[in-house]
PDB file of C-alpha atoms in Angstrom:
ATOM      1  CA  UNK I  25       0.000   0.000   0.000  1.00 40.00           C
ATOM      2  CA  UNK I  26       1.451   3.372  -1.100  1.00 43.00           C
ATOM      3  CA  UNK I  27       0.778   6.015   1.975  1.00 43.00           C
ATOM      4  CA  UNK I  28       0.765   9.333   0.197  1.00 44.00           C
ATOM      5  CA  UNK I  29      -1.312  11.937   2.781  1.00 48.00           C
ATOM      6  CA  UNK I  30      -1.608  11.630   6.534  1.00 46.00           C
ATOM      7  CA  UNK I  31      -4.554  13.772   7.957  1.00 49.00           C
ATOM      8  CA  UNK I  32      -3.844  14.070  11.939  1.00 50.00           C
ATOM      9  CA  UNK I  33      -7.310  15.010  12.586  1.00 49.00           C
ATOM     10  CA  UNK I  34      -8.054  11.803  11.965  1.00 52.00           C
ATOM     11  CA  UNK I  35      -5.905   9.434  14.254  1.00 54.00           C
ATOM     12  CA  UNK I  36      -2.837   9.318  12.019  1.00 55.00           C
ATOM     13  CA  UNK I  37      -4.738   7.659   9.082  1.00 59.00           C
ATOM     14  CA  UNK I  38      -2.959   8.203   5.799  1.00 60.00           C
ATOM     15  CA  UNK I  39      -5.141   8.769   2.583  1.00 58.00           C
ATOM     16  CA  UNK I  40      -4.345   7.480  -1.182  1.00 61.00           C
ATOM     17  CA  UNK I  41      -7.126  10.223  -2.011  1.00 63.00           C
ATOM     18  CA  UNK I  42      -9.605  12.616  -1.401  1.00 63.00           C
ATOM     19  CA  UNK I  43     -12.291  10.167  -2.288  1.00 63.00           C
ATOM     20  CA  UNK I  44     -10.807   7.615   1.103  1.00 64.00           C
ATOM     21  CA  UNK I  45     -11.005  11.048   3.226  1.00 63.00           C
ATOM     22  CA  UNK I  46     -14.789  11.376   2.575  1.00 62.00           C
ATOM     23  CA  UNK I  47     -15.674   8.241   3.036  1.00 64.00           C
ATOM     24  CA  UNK I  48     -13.462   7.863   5.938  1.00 63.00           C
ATOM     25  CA  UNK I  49     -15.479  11.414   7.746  1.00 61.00           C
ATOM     26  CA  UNK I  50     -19.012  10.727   5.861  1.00 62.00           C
ATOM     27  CA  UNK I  51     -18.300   7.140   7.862  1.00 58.00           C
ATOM     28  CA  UNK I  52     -17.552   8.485  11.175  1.00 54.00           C
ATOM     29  CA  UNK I  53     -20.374  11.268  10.481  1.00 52.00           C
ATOM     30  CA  UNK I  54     -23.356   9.016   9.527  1.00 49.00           C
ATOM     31  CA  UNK I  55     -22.043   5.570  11.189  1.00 50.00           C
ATOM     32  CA  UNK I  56     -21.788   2.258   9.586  1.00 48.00           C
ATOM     33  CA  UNK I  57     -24.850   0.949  10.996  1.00 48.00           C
ATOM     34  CA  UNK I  58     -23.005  -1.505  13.122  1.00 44.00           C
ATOM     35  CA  UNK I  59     -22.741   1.315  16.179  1.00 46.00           C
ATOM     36  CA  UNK I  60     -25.584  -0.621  17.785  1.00 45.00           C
ATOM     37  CA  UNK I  61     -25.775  -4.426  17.552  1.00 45.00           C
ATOM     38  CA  UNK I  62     -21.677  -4.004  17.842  1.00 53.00           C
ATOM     39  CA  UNK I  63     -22.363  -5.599  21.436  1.00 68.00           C
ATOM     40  CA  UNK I  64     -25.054  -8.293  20.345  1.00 83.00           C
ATOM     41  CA  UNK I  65     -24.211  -9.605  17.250  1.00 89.00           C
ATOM     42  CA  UNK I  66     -26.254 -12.648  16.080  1.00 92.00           C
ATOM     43  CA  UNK I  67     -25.792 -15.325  13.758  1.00 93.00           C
ATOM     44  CA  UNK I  68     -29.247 -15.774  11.603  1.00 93.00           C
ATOM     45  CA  UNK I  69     -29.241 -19.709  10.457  1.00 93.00           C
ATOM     46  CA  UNK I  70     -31.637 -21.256   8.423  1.00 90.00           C
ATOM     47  CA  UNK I  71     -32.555 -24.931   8.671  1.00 89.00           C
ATOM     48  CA  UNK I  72     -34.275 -27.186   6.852  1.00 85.00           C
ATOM     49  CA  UNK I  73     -37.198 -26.893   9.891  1.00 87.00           C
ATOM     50  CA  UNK I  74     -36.842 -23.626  10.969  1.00 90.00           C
ATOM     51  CA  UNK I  75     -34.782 -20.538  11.898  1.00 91.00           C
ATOM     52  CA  UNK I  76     -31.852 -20.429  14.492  1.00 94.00           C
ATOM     53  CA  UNK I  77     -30.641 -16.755  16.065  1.00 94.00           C
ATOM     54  CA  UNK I  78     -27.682 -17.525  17.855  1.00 96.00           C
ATOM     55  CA  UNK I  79     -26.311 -14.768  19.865  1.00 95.00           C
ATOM     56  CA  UNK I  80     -23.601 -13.880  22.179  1.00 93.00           C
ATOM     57  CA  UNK I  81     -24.421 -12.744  25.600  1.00 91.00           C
ATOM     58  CA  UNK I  82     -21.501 -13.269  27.813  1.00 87.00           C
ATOM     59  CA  UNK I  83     -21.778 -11.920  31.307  1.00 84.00           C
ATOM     60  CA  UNK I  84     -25.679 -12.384  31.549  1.00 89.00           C
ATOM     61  CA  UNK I  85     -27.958 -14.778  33.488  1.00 90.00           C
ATOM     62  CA  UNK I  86     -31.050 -16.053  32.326  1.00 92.00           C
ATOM     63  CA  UNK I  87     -33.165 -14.018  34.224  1.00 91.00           C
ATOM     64  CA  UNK I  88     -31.430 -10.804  32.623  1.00 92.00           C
ATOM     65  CA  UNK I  89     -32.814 -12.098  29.252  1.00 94.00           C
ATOM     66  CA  UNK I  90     -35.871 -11.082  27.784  1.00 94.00           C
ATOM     67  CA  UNK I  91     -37.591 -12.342  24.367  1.00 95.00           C
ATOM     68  CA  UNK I  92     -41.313 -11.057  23.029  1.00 93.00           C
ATOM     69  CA  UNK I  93     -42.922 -10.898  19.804  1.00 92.00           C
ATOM     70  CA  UNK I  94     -45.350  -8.386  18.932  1.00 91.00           C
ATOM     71  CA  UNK I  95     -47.007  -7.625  15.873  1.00 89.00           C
ATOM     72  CA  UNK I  96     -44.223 -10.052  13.986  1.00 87.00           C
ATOM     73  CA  UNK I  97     -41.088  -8.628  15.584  1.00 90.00           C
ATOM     74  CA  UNK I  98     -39.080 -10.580  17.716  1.00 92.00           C
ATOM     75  CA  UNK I  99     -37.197  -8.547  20.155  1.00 93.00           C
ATOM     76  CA  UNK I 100     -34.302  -9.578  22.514  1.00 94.00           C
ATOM     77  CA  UNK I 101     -33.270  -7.828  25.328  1.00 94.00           C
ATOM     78  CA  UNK I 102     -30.502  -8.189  27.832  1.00 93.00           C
ATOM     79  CA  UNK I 103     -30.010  -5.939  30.904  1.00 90.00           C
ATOM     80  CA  UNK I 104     -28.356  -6.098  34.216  1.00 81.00           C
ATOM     81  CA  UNK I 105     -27.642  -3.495  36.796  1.00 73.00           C
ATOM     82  CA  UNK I 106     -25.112  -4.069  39.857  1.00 67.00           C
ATOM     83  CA  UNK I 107     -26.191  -2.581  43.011  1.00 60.00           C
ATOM     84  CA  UNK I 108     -24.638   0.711  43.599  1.00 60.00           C
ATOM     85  CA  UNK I 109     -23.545   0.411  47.059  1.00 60.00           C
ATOM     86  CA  UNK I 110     -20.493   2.719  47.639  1.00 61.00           C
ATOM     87  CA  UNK I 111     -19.803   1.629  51.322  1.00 63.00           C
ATOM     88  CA  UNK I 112     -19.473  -1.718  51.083  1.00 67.00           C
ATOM     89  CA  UNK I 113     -16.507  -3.771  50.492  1.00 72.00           C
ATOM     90  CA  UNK I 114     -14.409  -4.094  48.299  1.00 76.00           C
ATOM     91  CA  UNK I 115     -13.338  -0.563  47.581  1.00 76.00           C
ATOM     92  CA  UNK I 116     -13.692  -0.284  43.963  1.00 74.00           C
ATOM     93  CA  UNK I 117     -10.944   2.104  42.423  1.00 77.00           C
ATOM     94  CA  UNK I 118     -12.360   1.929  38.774  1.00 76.00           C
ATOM     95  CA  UNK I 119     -15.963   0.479  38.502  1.00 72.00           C
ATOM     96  CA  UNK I 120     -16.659  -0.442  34.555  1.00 72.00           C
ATOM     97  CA  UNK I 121     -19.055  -2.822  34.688  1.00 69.00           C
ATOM     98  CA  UNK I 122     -21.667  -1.003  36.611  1.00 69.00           C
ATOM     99  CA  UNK I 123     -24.685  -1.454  33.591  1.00 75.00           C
ATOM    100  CA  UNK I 124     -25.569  -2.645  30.623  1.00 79.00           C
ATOM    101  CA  UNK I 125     -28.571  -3.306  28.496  1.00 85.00           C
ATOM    102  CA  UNK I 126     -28.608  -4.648  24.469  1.00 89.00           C
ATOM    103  CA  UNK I 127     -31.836  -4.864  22.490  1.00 92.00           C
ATOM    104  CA  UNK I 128     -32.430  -6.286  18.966  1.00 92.00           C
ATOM    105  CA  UNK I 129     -35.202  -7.061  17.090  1.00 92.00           C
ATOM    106  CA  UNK I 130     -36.073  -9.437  14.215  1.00 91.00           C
ATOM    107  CA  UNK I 131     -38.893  -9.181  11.677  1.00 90.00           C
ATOM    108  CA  UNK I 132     -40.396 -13.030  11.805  1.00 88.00           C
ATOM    109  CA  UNK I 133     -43.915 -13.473  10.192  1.00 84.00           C
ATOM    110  CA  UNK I 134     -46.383 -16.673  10.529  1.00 80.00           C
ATOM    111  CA  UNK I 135     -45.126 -17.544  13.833  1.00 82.00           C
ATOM    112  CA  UNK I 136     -46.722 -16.927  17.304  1.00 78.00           C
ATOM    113  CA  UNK I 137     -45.211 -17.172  20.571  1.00 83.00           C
ATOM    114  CA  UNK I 138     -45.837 -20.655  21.902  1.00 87.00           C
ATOM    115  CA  UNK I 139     -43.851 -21.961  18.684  1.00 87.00           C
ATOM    116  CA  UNK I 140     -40.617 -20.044  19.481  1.00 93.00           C
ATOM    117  CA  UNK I 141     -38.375 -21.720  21.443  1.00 95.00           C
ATOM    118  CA  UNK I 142     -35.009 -20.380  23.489  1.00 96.00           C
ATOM    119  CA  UNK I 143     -31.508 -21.826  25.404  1.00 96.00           C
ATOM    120  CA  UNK I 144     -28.667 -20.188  27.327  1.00 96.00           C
ATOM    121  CA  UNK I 145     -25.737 -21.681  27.342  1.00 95.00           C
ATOM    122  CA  UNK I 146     -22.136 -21.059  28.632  1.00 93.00           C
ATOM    123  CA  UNK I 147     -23.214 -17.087  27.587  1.00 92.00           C
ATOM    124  CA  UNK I 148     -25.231 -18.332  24.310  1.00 95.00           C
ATOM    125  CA  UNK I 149     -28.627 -17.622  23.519  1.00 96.00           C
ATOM    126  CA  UNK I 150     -30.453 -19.569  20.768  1.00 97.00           C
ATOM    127  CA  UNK I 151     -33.719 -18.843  19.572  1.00 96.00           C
ATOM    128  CA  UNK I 152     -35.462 -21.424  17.276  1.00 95.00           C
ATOM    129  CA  UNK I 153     -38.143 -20.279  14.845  1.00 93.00           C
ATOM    130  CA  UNK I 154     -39.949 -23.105  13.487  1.00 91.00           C
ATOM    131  CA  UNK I 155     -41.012 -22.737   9.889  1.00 85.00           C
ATOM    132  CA  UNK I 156     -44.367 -22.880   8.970  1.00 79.00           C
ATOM    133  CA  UNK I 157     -45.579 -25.347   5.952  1.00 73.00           C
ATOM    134  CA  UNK I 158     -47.028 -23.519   3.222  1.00 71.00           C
ATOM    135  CA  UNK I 159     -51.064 -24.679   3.484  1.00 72.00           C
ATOM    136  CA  UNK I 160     -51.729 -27.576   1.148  1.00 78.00           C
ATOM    137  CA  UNK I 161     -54.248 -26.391  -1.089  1.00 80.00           C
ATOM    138  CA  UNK I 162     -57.809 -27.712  -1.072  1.00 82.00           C
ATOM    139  CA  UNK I 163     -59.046 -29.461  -3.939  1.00 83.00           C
ATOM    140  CA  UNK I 164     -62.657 -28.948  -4.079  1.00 83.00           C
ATOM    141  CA  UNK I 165     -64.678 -31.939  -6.337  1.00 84.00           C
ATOM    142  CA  UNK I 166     -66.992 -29.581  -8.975  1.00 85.00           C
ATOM    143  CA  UNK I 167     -70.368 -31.358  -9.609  1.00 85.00           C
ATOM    144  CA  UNK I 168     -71.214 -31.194 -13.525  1.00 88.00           C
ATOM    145  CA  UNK I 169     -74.918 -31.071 -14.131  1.00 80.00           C
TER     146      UNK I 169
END
């Protein structure tokens, strides 16, 4: 790679072009979309039977977990809070992991509630979606007369 321009506004980055230092602001500017699933990212797998969202939640318990579906969105949420006791032991010098909450949601359609199905695991959640067979159509018998 040939470095040709270094902009120091912008961490050091070197530019081949004027066209890499737009996209490189415009990107930083607008976002790349990933901003906010950056923490919950999900695999979407597609069966033969039905639909598999496999996501990472590493840190949470069951009970911090959270799955509805309204209106065909699926939405998963993950939250915990640790109590904010500052006089009890241990003395924390630098507290990071005070909060934090992740939602996502999934368009799913044909599906109600009782047919979804969920597991934690080792900081894993997996949602299965069962597909739902296309109707057979009725063949209705025509009487000539």
């Amino acid at each position: 790679m040939i470095r040709t321009r270094r902009n120091p506004n912008y961490n050091g980055r070197y530019y081949n072009d004027a066209f890499d230092f737009m996209d490189d602001m415009l990107g930083n500017f607008w976002g790349t979309g990933l901003e906010s699933t950056s923490n919950m990212r999900t695999d979407v797998i597609e069966e033969a039977d039905d639909y598999k969202l496999i996501t990472d939640l590493p840190g949470f318990t069951k009970s911090d977990i959270g799955i509805s579906l309204k209106e065909d969105i699926l939405t998963i949420t993950a939250s915990h809070k640790d109590a904010d006791n500052k006089d009890a032991e241990p003395k924390y010098i630098r507290r990071e992991r005070v909060q934090s909450s992740y939602e996502r949601s999934f368009r799913v359609e044909n599906v109600t509630a009782e047919d979804i199905s969920a597991s934690y695991e080792n900081g894993v959640l997996t949602v299965t979606i069962p597909k739902k067979q296309p109707a057979e159509p009725e063949t209705k018998k025509i009487a000539i007369s």
